[in-house]
mmCIF file of C-alpha atoms and ligand atoms in Angstrom:
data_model
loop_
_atom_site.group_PDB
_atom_site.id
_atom_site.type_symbol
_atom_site.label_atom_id
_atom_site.label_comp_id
_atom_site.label_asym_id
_atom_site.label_seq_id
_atom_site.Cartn_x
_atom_site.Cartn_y
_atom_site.Cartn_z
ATOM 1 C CA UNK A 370 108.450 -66.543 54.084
ATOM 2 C CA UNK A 371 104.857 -67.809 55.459
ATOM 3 C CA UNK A 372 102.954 -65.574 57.619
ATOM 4 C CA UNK A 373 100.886 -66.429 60.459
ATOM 5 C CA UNK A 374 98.871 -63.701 61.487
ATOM 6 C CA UNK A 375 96.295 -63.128 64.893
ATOM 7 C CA UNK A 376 93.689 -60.777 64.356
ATOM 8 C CA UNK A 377 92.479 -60.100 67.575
ATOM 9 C CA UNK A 378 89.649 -57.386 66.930
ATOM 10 C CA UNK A 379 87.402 -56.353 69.488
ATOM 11 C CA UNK A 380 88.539 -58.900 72.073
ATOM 12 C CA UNK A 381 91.395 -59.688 74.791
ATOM 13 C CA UNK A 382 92.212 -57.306 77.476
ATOM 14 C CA UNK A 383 95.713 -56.273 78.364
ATOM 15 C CA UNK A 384 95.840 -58.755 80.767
ATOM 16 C CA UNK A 385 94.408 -61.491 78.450
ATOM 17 C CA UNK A 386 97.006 -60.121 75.542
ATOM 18 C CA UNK A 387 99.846 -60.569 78.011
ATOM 19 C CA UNK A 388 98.637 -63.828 79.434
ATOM 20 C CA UNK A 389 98.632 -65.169 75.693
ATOM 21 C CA UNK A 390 101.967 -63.624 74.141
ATOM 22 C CA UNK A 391 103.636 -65.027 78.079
ATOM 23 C CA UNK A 392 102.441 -68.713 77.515
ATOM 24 C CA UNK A 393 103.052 -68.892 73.559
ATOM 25 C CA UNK A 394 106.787 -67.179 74.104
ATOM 26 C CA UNK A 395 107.347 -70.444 76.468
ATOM 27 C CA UNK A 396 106.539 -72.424 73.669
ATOM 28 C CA UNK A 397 109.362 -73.286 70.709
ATOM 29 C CA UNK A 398 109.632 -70.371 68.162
ATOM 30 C CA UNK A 399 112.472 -71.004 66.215
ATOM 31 C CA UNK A 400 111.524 -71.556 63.012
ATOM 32 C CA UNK A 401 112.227 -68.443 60.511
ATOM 33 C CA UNK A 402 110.621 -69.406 57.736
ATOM 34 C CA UNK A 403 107.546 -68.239 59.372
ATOM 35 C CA UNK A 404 106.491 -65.196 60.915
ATOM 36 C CA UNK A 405 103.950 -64.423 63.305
ATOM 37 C CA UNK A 406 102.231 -61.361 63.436
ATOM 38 C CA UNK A 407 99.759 -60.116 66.472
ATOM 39 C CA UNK A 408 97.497 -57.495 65.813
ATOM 40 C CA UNK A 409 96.070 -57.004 69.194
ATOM 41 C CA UNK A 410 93.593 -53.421 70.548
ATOM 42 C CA UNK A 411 95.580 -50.656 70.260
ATOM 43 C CA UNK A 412 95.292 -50.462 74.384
ATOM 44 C CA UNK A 413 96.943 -53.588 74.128
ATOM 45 C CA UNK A 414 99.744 -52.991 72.155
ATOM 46 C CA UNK A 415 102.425 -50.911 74.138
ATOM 47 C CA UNK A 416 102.203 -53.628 77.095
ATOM 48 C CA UNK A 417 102.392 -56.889 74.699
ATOM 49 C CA UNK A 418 105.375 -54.968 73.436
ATOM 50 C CA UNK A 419 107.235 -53.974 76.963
ATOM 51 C CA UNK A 420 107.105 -58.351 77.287
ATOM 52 C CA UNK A 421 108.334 -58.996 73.641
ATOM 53 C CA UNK A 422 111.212 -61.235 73.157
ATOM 54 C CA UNK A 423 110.734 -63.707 70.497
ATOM 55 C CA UNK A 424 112.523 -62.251 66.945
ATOM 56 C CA UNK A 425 109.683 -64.351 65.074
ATOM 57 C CA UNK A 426 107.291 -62.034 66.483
ATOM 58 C CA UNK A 427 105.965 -58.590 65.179
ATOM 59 C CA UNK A 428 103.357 -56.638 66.029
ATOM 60 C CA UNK A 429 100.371 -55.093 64.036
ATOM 61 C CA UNK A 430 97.651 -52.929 64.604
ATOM 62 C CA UNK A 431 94.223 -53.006 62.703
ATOM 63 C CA UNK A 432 93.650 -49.864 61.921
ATOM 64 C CA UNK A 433 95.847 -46.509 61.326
ATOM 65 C CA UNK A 434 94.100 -42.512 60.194
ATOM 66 C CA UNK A 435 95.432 -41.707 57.259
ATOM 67 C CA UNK A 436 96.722 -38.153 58.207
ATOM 68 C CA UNK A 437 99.713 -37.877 59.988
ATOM 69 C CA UNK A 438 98.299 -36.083 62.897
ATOM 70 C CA UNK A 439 95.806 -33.334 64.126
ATOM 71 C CA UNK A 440 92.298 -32.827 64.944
ATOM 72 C CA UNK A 441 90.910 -36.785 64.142
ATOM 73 C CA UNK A 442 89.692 -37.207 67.761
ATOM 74 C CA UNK A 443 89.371 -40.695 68.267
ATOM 75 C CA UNK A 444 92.123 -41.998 65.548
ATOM 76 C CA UNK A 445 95.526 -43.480 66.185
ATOM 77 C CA UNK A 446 98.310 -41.971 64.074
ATOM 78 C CA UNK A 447 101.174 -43.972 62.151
ATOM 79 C CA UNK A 448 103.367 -42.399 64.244
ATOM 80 C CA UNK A 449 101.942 -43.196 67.427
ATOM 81 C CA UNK A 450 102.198 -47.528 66.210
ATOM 82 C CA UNK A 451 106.161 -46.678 65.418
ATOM 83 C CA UNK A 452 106.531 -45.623 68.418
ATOM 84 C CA UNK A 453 105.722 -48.365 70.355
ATOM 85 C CA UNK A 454 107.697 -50.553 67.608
ATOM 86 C CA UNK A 455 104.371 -51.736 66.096
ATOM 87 C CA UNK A 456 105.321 -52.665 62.101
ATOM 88 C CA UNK A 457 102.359 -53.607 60.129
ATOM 89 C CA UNK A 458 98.848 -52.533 60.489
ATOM 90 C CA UNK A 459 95.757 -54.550 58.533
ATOM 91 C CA UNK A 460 93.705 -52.498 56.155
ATOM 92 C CA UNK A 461 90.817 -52.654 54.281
ATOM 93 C CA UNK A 462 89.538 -55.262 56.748
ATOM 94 C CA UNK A 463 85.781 -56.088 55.616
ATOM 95 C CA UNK A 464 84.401 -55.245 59.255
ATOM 96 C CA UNK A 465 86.118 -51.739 58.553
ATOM 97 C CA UNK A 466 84.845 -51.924 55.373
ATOM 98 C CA UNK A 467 80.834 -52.197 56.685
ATOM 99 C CA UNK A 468 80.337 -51.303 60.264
ATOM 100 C CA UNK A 469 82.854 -47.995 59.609
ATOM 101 C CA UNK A 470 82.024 -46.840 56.281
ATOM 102 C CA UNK A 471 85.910 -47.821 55.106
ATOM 103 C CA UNK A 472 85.952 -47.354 51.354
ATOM 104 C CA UNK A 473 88.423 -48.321 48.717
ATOM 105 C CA UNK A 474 89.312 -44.732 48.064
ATOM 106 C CA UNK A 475 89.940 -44.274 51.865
ATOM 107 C CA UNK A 476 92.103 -47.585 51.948
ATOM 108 C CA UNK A 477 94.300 -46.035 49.282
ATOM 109 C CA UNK A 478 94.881 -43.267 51.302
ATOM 110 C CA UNK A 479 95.837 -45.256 54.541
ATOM 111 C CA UNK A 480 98.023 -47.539 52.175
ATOM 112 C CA UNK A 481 99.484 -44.423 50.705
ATOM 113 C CA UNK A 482 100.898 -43.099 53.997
ATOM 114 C CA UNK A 483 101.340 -46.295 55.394
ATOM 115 C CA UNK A 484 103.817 -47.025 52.629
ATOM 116 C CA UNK A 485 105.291 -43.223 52.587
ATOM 117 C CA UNK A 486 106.098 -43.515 56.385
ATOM 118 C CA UNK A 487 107.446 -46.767 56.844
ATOM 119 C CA UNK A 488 104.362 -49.503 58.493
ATOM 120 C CA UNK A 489 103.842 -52.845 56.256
ATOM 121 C CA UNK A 490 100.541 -52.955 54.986
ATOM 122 C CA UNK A 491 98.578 -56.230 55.291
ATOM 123 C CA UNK A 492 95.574 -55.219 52.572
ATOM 124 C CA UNK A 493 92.457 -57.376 53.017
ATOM 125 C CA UNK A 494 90.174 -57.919 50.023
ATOM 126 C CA UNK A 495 87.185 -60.597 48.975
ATOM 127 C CA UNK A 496 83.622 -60.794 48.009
ATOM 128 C CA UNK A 497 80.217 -61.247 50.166
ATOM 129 C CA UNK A 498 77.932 -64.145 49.584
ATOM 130 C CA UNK A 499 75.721 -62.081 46.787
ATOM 131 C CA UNK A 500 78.867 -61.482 44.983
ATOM 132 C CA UNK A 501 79.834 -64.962 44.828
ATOM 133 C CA UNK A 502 76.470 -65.558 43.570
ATOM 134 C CA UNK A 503 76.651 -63.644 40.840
ATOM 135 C CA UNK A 504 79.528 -64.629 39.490
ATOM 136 C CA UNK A 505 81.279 -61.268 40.365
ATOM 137 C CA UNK A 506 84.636 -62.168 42.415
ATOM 138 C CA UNK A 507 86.867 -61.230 40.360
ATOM 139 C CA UNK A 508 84.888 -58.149 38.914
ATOM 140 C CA UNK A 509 84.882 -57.265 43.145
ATOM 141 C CA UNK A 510 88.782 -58.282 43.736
ATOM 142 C CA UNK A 511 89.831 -56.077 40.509
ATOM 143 C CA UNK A 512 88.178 -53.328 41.411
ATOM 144 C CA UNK A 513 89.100 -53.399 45.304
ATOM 145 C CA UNK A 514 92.551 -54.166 44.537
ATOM 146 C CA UNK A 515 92.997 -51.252 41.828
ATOM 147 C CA UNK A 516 91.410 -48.483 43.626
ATOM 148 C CA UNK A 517 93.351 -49.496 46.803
ATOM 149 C CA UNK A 518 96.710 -49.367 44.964
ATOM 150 C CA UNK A 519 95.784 -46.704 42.597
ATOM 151 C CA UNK A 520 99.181 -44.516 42.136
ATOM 152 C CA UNK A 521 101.146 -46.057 45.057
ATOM 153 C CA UNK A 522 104.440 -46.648 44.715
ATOM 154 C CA UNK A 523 104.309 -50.645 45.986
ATOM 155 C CA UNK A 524 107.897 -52.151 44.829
ATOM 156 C CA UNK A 525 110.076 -52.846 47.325
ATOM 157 C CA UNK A 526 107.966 -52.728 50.485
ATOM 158 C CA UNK A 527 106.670 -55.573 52.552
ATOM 159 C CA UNK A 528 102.958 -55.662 51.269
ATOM 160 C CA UNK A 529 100.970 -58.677 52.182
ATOM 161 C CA UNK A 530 97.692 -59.074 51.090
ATOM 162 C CA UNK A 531 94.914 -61.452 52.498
ATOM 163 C CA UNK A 532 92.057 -62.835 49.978
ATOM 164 C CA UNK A 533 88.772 -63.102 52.810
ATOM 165 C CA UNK A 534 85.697 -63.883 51.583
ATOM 166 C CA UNK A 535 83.365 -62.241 53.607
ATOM 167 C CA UNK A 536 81.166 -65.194 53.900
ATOM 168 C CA UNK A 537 83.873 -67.016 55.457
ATOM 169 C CA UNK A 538 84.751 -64.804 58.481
ATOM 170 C CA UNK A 539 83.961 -65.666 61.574
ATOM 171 C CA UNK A 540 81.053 -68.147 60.209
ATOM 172 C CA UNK A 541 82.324 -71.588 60.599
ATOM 173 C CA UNK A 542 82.412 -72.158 56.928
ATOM 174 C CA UNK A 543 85.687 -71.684 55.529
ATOM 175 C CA UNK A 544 86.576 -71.686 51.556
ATOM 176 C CA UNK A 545 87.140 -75.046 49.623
ATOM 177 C CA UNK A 546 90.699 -74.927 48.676
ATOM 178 C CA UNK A 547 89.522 -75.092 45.071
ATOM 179 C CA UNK A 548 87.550 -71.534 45.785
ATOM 180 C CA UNK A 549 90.861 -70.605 47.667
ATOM 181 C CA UNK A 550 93.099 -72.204 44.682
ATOM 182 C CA UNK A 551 91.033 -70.461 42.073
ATOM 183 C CA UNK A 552 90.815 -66.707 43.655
ATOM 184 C CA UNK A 553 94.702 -66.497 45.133
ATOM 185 C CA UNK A 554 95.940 -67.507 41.979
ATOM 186 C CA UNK A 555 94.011 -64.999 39.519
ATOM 187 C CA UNK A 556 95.229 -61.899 42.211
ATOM 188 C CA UNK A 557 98.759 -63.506 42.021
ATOM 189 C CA UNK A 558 98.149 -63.249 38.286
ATOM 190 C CA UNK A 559 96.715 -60.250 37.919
ATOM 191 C CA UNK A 560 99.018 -58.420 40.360
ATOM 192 C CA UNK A 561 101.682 -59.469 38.277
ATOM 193 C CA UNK A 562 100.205 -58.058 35.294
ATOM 194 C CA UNK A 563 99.278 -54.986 36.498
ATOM 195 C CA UNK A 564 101.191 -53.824 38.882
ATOM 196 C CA UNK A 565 104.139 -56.050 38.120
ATOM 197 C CA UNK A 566 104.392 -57.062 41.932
ATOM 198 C CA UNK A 567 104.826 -60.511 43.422
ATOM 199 C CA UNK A 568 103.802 -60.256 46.773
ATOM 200 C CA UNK A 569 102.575 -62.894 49.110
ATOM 201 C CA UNK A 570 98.789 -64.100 49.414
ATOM 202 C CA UNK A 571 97.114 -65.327 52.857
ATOM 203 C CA UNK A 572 93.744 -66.682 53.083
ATOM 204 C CA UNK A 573 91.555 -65.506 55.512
ATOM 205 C CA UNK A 574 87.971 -66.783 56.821
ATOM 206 C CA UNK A 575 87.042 -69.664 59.576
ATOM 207 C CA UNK A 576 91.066 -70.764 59.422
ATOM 208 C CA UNK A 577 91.598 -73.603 62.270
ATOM 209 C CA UNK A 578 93.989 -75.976 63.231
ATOM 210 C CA UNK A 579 91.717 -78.798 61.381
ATOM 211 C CA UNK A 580 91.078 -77.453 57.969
ATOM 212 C CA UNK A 581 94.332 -75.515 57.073
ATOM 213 C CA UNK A 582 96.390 -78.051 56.504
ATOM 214 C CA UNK A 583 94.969 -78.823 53.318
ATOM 215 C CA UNK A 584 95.079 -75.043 52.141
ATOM 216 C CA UNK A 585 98.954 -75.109 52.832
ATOM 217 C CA UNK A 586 98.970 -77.542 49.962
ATOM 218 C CA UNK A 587 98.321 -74.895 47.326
ATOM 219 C CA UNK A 588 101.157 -73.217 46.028
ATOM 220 C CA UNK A 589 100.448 -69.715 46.088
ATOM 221 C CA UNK A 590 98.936 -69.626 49.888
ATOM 222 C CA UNK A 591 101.489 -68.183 52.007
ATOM 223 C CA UNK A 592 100.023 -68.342 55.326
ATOM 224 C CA UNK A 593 97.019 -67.421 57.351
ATOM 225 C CA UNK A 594 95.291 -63.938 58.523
ATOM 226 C CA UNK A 595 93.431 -65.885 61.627
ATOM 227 C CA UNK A 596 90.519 -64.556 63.842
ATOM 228 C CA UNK A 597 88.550 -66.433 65.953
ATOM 229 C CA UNK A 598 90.904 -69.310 66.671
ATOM 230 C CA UNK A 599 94.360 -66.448 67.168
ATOM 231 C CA UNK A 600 92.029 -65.788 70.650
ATOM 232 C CA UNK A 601 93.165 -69.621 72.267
ATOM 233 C CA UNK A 602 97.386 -69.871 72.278
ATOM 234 C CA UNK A 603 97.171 -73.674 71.960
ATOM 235 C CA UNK A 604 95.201 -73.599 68.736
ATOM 236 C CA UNK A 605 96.919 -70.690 67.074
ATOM 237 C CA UNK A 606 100.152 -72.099 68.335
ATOM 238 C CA UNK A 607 98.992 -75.512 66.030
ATOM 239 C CA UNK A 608 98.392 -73.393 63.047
ATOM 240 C CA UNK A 609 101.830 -71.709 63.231
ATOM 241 C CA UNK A 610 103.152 -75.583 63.890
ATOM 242 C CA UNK A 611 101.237 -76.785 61.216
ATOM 243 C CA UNK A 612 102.118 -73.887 58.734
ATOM 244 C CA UNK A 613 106.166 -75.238 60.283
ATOM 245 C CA UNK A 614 105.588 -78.645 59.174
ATOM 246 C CA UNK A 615 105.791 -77.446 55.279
HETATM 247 P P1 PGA B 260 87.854 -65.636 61.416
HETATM 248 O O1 PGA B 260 88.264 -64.122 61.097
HETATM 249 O O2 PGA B 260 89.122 -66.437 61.442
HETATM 250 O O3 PGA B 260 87.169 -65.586 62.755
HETATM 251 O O4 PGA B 260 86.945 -66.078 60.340
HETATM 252 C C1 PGA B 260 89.216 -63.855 60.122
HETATM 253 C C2 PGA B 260 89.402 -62.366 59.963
HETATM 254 O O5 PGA B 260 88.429 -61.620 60.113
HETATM 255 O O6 PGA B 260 90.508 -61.897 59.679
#
């Protein structure tokens, strides 16, 4: 299965969310070997739902608290995304991660109940520009991806993770696919050794229609977690097409 994933963050209105999912349901969706995924606002999400026809679609938010419910004034609950049929929910997203004070030990309680009450996790990791530097991705990756799955029960659910380097979201500047190459295939390698999990890896950061062609030529990239270009239908319509062609 390849994934094709909109993150819409902080932008589309209801009426823009509807106006997209309307015009790319008119377009052909067949294929099953690839699933998209919207992750719209949360105000966005019951009404994109309500319109919601295509099977290859599913919904995500991106965020989720990590207690069930109570006094968290401002939070969404798991609950509250079941209800309206959402399935997956992004964590560990690096804007969470700096603007909101999101750390690892938090994201391994949201994966925790995300798991234990029945959402698919998409778990975002990757270095910042200093990092890369300094020759510490992979001392960054281990650590985020071991305190974020630190004594969670991960076999048999649908976990997806996405490898974005933060110095390749929303900049222009995507990874080389020998940076993308190199990175997705030590977490594929050392998520096998340590948590004896094969899951599938996306690649996340400046994704468009031009430059991810080449990316879907490495073996272990299963798709795309997309930002700014999931906001026009025609361009995030050629990714999926594009991610099709394979
Ligand atoms: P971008 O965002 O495609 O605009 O770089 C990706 C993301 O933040 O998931």
């Amino acid at each position: 299965m390849k994934y094709c994933i909109a993150n819409w963050k902080m932008n589309l209105t209801i009426s823009e969310s509807i106006l997209f999912l309307e015009e790319l349901q008119k377009k052909n969706l067949q294929n099953t070997k690839t699933k998209i995924i919207l992750c719209p606002s949360f105000t966005s999400l019951n009404d994109i739902n309500n319109i919601l026809f295509s099977n290859n679609i599913e919904l995500g938010a991106q965020n989720v608290h990590q207690e069930l419910k109570g006094a968290f004034t401002g939070e969404i609950s798991i609950n509250m995304l079941k209800e309206i049929e959402c399935k997956w929910v992004i964590l560990g997203h690096s804007e969470r991660r700096q603007h909101f004070n999101e750390e690892d030990v938090i994201i391994n309680d949201k994966l925790n109940a995300v798991i234990q009450n029945g959402l698919n996790p998409i778990l975002c990791i990757g270095e910042n520009q200093l990092q890369r530097d300094k020759d510490e991705t992979f001392s960054v990756l281990k650590s985020q991806l071991n305190t974020a799955l630190y004594n969670i029960n991960i076999k048999n659910i649908n976990l997806v993770i996405a490898y974005e380097p933060i110095w390749a979201i929303g900049t222009g500047v995507n990874a080389t696919c020998k940076q993308i190459d190199e990175v997705i295939n030590w977490i594929s390698e050392f998520l096998l050794q340590e948590f004896s999990i094969k899951v599938p890896i996306l690649y996340g950061g400046s994704v468009t229609s031009s430059n991810c062609s080449s990316m879907l030529d490495l073996e272990k990239v299963s798709g795309f977690l997309i930002g700014t270009s999931s906001l026009d239908v025609n361009e995030f319509y050629s990714i999926y097409s594009i991610i099709n062609e394979r």
